[in-house]
PDB file of C-alpha atoms and ligand atoms in Angstrom:
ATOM      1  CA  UNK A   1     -34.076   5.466  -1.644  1.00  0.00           C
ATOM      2  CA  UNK A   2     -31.896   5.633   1.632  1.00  0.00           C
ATOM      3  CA  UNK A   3     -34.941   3.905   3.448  1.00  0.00           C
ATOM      4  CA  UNK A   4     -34.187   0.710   1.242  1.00  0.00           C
ATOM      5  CA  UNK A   5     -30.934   0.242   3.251  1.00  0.00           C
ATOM      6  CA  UNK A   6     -31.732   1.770   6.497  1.00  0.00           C
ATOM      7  CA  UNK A   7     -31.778  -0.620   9.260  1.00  0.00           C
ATOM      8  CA  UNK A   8     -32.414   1.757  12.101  1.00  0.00           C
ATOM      9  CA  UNK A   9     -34.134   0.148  14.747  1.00  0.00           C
ATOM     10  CA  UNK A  10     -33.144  -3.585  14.323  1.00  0.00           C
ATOM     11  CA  UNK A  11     -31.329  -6.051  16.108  1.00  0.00           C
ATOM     12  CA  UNK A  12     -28.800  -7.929  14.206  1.00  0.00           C
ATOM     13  CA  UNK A  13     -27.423 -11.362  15.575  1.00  0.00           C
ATOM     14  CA  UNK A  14     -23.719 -12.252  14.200  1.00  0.00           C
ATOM     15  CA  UNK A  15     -22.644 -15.616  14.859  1.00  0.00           C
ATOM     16  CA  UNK A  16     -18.825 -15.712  15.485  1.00  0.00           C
ATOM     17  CA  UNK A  17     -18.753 -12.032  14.805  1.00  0.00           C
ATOM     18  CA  UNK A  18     -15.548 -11.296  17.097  1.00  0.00           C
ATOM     19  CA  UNK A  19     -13.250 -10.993  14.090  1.00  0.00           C
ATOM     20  CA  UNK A  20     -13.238 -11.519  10.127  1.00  0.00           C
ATOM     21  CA  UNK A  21     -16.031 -11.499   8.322  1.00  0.00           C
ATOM     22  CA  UNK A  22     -18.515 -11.885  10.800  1.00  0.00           C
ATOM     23  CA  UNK A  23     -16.963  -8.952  12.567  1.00  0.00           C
ATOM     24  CA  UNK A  24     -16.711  -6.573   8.960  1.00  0.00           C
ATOM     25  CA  UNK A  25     -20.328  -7.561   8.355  1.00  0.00           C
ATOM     26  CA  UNK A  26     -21.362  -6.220  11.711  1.00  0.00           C
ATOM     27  CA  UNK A  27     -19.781  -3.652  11.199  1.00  0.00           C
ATOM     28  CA  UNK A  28     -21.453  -2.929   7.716  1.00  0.00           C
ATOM     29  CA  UNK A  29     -24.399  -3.265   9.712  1.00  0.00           C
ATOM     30  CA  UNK A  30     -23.895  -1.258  12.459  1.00  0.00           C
ATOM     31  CA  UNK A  31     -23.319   1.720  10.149  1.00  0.00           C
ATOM     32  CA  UNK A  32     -26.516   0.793   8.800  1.00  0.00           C
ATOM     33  CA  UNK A  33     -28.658   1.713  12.289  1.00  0.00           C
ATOM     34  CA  UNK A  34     -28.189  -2.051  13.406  1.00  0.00           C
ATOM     35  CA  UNK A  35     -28.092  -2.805  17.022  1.00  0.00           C
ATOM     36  CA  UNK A  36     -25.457  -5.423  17.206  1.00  0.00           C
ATOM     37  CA  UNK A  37     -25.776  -8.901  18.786  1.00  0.00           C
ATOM     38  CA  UNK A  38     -22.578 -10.452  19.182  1.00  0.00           C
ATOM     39  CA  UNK A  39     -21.509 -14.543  19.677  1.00  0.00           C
ATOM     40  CA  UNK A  40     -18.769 -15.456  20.528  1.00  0.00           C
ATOM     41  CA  UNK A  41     -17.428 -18.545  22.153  1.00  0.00           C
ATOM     42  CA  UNK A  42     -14.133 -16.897  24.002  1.00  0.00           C
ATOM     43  CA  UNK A  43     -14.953 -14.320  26.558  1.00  0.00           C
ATOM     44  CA  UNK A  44     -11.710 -12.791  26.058  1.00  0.00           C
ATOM     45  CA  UNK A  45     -12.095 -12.427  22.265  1.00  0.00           C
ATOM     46  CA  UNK A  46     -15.788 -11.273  23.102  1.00  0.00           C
ATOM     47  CA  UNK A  47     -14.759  -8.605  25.296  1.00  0.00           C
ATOM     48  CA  UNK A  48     -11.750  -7.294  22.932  1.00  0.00           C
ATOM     49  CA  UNK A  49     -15.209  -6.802  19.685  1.00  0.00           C
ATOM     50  CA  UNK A  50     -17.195  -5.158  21.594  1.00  0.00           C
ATOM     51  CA  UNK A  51     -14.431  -2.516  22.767  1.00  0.00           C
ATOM     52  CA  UNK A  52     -13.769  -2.733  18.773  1.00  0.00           C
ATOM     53  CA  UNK A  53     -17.745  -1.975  18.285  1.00  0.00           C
ATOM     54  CA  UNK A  54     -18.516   0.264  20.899  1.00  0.00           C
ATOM     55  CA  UNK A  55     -14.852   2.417  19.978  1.00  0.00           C
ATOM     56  CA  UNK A  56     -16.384   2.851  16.557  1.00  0.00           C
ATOM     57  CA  UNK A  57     -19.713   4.346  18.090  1.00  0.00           C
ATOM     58  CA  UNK A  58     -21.759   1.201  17.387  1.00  0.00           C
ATOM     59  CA  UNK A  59     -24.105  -0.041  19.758  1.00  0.00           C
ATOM     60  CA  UNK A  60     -22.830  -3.489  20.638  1.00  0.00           C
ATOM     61  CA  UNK A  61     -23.893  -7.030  22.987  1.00  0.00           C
ATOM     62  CA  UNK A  62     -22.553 -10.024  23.298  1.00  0.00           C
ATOM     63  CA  UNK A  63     -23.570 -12.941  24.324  1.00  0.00           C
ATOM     64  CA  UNK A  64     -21.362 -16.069  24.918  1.00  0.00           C
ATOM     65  CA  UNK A  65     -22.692 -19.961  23.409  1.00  0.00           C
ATOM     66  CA  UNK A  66     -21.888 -22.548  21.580  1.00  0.00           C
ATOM     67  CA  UNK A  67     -24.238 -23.073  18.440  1.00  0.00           C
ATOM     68  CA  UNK A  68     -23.306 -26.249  18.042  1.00  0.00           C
ATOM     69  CA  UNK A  69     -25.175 -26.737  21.503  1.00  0.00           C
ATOM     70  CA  UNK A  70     -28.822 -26.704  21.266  1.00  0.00           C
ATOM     71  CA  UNK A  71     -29.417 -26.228  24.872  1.00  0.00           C
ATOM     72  CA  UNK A  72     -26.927 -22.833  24.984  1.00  0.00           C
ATOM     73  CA  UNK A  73     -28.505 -21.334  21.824  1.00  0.00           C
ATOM     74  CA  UNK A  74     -31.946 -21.792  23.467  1.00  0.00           C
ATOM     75  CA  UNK A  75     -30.739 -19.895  26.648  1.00  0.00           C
ATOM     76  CA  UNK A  76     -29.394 -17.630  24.840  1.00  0.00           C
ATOM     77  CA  UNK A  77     -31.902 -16.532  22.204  1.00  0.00           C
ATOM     78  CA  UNK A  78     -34.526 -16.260  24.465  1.00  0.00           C
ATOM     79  CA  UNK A  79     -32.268 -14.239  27.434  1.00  0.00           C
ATOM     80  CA  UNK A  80     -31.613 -11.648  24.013  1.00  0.00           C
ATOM     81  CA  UNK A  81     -35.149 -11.427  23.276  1.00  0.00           C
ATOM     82  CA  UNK A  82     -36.223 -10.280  26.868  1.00  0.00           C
ATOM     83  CA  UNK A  83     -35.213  -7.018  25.519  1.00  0.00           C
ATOM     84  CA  UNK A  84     -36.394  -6.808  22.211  1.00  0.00           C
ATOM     85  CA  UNK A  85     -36.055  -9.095  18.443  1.00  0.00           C
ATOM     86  CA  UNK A  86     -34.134 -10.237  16.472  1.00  0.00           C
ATOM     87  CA  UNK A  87     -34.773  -9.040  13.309  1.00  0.00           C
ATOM     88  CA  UNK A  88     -31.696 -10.435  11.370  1.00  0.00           C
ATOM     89  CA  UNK A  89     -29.544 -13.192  11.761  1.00  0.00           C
ATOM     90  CA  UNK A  90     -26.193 -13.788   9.963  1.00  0.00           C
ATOM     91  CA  UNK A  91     -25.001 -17.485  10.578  1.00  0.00           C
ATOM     92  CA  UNK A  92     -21.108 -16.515  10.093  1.00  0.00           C
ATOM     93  CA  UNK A  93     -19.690 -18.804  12.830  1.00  0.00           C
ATOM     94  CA  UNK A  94     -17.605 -21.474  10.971  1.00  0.00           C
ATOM     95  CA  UNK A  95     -14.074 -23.829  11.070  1.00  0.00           C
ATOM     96  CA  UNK A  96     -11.654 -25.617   8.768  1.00  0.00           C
ATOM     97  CA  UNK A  97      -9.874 -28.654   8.695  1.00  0.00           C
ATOM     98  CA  UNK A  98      -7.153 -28.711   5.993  1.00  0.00           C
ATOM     99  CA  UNK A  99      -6.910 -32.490   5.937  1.00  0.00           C
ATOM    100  CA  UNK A 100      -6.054 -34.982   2.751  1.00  0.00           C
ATOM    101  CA  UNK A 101      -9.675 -36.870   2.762  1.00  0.00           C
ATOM    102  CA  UNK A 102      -7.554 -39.818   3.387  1.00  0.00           C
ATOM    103  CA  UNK A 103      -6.087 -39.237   6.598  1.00  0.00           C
ATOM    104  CA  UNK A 104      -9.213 -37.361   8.024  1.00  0.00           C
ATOM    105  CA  UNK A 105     -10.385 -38.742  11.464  1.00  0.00           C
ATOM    106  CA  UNK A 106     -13.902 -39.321  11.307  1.00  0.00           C
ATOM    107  CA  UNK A 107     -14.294 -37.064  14.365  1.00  0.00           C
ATOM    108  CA  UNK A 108     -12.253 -33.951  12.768  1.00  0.00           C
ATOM    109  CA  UNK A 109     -15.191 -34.260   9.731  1.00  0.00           C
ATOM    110  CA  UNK A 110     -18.200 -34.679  12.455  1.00  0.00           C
ATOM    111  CA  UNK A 111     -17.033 -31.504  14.046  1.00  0.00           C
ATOM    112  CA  UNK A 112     -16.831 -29.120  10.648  1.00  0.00           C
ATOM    113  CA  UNK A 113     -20.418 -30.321   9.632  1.00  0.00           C
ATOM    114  CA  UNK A 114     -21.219 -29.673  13.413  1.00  0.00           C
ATOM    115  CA  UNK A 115     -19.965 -26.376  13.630  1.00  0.00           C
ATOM    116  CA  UNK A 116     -20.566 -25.085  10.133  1.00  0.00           C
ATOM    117  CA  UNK A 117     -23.796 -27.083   9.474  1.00  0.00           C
ATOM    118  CA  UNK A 118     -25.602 -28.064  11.877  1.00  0.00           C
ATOM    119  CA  UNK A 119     -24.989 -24.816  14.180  1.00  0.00           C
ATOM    120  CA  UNK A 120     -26.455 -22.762  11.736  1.00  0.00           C
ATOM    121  CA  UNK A 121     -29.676 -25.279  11.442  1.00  0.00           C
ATOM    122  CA  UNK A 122     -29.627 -24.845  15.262  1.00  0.00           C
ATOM    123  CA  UNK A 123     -29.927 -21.200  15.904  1.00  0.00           C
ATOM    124  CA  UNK A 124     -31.800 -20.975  12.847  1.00  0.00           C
ATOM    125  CA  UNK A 125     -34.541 -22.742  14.003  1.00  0.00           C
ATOM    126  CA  UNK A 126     -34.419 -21.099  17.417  1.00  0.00           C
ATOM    127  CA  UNK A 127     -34.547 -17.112  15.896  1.00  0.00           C
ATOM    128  CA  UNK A 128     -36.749 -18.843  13.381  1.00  0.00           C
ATOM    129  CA  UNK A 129     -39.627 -20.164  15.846  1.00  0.00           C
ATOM    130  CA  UNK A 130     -39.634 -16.106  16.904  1.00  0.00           C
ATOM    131  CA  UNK A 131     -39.897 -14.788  13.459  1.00  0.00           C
ATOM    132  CA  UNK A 132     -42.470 -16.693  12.462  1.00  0.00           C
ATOM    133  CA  UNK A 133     -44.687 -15.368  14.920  1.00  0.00           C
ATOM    134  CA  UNK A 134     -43.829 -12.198  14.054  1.00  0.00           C
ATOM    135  CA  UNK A 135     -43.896 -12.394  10.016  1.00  0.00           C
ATOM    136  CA  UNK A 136     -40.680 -10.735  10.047  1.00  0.00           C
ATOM    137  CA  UNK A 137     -36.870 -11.533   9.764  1.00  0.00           C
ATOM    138  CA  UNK A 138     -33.898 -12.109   7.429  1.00  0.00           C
ATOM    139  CA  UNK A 139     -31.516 -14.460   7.876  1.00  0.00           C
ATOM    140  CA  UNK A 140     -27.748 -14.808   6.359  1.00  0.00           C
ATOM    141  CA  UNK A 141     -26.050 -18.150   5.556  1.00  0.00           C
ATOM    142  CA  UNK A 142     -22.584 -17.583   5.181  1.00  0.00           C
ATOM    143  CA  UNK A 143     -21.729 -20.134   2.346  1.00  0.00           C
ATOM    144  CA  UNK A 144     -18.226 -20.213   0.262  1.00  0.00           C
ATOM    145  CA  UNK A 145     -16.661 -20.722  -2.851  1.00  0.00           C
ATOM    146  CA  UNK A 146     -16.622 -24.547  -1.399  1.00  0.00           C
ATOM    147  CA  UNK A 147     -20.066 -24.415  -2.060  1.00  0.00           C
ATOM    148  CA  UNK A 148     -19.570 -25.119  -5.003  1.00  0.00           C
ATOM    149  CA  UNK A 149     -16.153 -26.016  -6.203  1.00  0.00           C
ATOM    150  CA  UNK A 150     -14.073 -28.686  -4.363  1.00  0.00           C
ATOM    151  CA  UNK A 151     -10.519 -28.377  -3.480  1.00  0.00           C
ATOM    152  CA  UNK A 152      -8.094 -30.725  -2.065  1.00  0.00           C
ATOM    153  CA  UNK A 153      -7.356 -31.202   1.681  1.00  0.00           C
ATOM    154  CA  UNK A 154     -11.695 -29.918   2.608  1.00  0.00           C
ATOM    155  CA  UNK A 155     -13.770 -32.712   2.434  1.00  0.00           C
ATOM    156  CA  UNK A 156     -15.679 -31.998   5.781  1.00  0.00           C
ATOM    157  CA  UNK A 157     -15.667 -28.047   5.022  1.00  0.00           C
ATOM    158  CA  UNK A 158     -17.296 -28.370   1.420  1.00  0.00           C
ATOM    159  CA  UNK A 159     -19.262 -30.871   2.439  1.00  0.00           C
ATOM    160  CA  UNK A 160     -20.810 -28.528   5.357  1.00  0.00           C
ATOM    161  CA  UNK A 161     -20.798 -25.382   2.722  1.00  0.00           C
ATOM    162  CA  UNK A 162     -22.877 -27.284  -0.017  1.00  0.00           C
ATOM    163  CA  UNK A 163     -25.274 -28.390   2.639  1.00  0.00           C
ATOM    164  CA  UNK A 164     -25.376 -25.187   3.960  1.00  0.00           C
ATOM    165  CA  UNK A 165     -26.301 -23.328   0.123  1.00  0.00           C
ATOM    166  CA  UNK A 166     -29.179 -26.008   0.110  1.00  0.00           C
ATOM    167  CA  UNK A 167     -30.476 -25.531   3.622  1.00  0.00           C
ATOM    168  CA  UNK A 168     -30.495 -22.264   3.010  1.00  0.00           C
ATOM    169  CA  UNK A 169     -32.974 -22.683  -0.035  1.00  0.00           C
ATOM    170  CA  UNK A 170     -35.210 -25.014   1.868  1.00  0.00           C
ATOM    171  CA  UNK A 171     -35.184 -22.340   4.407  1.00  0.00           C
ATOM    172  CA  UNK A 172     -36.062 -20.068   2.275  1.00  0.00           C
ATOM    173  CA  UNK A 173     -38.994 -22.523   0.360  1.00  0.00           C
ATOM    174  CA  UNK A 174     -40.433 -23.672   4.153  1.00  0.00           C
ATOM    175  CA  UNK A 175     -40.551 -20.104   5.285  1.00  0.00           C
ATOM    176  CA  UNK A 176     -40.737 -16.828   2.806  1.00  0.00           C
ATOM    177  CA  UNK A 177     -44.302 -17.552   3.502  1.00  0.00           C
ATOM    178  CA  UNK A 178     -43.739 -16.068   7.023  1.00  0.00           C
ATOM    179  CA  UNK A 179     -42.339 -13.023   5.303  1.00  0.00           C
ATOM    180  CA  UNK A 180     -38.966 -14.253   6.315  1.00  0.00           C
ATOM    181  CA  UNK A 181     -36.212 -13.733   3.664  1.00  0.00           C
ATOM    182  CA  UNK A 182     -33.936 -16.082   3.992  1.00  0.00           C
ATOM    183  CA  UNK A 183     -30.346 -15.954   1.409  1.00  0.00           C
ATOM    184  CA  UNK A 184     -26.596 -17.074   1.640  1.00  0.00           C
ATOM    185  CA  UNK A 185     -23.303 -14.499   1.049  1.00  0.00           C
ATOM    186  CA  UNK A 186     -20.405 -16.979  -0.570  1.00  0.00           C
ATOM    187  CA  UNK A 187     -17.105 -15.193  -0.055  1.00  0.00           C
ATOM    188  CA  UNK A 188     -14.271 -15.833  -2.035  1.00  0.00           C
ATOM    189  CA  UNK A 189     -10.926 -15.856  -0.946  1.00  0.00           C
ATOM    190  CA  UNK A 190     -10.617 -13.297   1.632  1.00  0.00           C
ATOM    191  CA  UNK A 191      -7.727 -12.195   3.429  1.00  0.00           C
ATOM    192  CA  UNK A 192      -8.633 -13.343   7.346  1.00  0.00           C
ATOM    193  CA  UNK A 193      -7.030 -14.799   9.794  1.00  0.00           C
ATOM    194  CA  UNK A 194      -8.504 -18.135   8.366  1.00  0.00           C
ATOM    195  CA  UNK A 195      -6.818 -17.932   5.567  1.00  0.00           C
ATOM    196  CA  UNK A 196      -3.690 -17.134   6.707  1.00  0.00           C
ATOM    197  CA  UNK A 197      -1.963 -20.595   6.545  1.00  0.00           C
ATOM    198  CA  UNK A 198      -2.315 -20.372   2.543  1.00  0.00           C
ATOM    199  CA  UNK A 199      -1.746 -16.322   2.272  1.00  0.00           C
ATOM    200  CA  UNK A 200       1.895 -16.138   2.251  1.00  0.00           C
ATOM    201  CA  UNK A 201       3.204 -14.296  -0.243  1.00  0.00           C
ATOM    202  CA  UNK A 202       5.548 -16.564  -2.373  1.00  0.00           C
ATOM    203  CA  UNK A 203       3.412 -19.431  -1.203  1.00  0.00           C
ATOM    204  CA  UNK A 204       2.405 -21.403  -4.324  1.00  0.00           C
ATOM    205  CA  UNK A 205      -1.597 -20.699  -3.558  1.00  0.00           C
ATOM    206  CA  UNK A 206      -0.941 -17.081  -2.782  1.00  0.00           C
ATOM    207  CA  UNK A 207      -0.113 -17.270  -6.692  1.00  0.00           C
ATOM    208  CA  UNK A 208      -2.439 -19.596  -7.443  1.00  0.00           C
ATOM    209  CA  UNK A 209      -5.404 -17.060  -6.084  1.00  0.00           C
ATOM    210  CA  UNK A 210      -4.425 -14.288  -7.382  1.00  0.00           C
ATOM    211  CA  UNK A 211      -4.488 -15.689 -10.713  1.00  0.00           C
ATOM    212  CA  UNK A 212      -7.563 -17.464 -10.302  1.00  0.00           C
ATOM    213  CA  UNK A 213      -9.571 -14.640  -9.588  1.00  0.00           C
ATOM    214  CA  UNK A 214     -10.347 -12.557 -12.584  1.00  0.00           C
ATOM    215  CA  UNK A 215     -10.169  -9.026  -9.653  1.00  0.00           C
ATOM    216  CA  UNK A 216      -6.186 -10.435  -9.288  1.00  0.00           C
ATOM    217  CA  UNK A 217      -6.751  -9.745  -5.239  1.00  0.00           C
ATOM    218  CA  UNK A 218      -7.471 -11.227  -2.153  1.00  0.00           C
ATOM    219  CA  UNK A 219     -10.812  -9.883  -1.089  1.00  0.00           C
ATOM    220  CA  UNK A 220     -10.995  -7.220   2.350  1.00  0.00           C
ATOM    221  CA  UNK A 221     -13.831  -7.845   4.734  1.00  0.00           C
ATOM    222  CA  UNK A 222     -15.114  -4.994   3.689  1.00  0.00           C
ATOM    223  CA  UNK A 223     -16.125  -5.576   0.697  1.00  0.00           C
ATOM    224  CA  UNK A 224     -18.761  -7.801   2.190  1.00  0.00           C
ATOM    225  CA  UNK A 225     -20.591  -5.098   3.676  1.00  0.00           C
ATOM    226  CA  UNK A 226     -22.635  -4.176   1.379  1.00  0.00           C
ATOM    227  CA  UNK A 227     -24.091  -7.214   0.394  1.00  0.00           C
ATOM    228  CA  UNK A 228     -24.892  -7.906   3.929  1.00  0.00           C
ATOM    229  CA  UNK A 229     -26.948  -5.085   4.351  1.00  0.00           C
ATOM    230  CA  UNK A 230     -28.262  -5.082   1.347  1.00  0.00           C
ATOM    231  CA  UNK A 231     -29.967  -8.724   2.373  1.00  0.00           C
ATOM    232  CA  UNK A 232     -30.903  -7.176   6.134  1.00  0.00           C
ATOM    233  CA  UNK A 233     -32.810  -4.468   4.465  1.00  0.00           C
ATOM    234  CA  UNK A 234     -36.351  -4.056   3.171  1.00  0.00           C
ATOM    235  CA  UNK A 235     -34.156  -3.825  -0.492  1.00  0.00           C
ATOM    236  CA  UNK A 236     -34.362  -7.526  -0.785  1.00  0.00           C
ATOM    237  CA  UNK A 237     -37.774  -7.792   0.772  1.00  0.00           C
ATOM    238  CA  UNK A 238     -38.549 -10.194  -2.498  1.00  0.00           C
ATOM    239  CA  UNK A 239     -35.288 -11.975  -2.542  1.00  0.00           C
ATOM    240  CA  UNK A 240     -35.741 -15.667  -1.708  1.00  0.00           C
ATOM    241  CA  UNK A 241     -33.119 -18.907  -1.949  1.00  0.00           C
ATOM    242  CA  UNK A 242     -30.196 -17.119  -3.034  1.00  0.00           C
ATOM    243  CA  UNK A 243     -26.732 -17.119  -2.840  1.00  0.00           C
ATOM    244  CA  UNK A 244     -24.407 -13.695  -3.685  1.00  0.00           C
ATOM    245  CA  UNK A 245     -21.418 -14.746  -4.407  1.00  0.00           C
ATOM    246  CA  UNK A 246     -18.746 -12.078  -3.752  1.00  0.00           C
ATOM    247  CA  UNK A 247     -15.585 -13.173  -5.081  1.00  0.00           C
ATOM    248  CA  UNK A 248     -13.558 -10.980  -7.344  1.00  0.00           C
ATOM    249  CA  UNK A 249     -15.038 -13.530 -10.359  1.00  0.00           C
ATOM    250  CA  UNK A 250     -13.929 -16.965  -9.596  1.00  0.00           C
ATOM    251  CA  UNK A 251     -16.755 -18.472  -9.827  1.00  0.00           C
ATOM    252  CA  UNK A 252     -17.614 -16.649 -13.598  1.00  0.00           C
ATOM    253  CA  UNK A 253     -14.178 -18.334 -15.122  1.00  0.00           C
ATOM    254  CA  UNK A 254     -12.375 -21.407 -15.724  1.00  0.00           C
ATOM    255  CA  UNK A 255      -9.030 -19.602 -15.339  1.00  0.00           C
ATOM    256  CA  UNK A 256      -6.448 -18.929 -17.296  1.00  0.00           C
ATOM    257  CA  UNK A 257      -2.462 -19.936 -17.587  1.00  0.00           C
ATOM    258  CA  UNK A 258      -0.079 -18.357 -14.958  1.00  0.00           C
ATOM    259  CA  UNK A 259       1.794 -16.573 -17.694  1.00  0.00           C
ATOM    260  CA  UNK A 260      -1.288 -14.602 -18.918  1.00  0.00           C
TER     261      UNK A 260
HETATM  262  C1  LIG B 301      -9.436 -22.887   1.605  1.00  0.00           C
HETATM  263  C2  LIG B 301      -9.992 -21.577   2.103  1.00  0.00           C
HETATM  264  C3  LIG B 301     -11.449 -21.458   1.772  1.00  0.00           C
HETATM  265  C4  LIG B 301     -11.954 -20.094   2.155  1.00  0.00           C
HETATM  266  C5  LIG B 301     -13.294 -19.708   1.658  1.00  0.00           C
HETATM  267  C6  LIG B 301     -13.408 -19.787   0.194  1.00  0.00           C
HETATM  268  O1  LIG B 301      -8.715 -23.527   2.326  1.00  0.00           O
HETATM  269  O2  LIG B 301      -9.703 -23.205   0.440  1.00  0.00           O
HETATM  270  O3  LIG B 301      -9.791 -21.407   3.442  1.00  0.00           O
HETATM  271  O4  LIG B 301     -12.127 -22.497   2.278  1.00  0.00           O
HETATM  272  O5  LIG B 301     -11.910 -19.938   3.514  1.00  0.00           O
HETATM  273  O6  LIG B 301     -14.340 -20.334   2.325  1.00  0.00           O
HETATM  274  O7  LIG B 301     -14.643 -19.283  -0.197  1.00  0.00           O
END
């Protein structure tokens, strides 16, 4: 049963995975028997993971690009498999813009599809190419509750996270064929530095969350770890097209009246 999970042996790519998420995933996977790949676009912030990683007892890489930048993911893919696959990749890297649709510069929304849509289609396609020819790989969209619901103020960054929960399904329908399983993670509201600016405690959608999800928390990183190795394992060798949604409930209830 422990074999389901094990991920001894494989090399895990984590976009953005120098804090958050990206960097509790890694972690998750790391523990699994991962060999961690890390991006990151700050050499500084690079530098300060890996210590992170590598203080842990993880065996941890990093490697510095933009994936918004076609020509630096190429580079970079093919400099990481010099010394070996990459079995899994977990497209984590991703921005907001908290801006009323109204007074959105066109160029703030260009960049969140950029970075949160587009980037993923990018190194996708790259690691993709590789797996193919190997009939082996699983890949990790990291989606959001904006994937589904709207909210005011993120236009560009729902926009990007519903087009990322249906690239991620014609991913999956252009290559399961290649044995490559390819699913999406949607987080909830997690507390991260990202969500920071609306986690203050009095702060109106502080309240708002915790009554909105049916768990009454903010999520912890960690409590995406399992679901990410879950989808990097052989365990979800037949899972195709899907997004987990890991979110204390939102997404099961309408809500309910802040005096319940
Ligand atoms: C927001 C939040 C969200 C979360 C998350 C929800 O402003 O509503 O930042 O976008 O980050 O993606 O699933």
């Amino acid at each position: 049963m422990k074999n389901l999970f094990d991920l001894s042996g494989k090399r895990a790519l984590i976009t953005g995975g120098t804090h958050g998420l990206g960097m509790a995933m890694a972690k998750g996977l790391g523990n699994a028997g991962a060999e961690l790949l890390i991006n990151g676009h700050s050499p500084a912030k690079l530098e300060a993971a890996l210590e992170e990683y590598r203080s842990l007892g993880l065996n941890a890489n990093g490697f510095l690009f933009d994936v918004t930048k076609e020509d630096q993911v190429k580079t970079a893919i093919a400099e990481i498999e010099k010394d070996g696959p990459i079995d899994i990749l977990i497209n984590n890297a991703g921005i907001i813009k908290r801006i009323p649709m109204e007074d959105m510069e066109v160029a703030d929304f260009r960049e969140v599809i950029d970075v949160d849509l587009v980037g993923p289609f990018i190194v996708s396609k790259h690691v993709g190419k590789k797996m193919i020819q190997r009939k082996s790989g699983k890949i990790i969209n990291i989606c959001s509750m904006m994937s589904e619901l709207g909210r005011n103020t993120v236009s560009a960054y729902a926009a990007a996270k519903g087009g990322l929960k249906m690239l991620t399904r014609n991913m999956a329908t252009e290559w399961a064929k290649h044995n490559i399983q390819v699913n999406g993670i949607g987080p909830g509201y997690f507390a991260t530095e990202q969500t920071k600016p609306i986690r203050i405690d009095g702060h109106p959608f502080n309240e708002f969350i915790l009554n909105r999800t049916p768990s009454g928390r903010w999520g912890d990183p960690k409590d995406l770890m399992g679901v990410a190795v879950f989808l990097s394992s052989p365990a979800s060798d037949f899972v195709n097209g899907q997004i987990i949604y890991v979110d204390g409930g939102i997404l099961a209830t309408i809500g309910k009246p802040s005096n319940e």
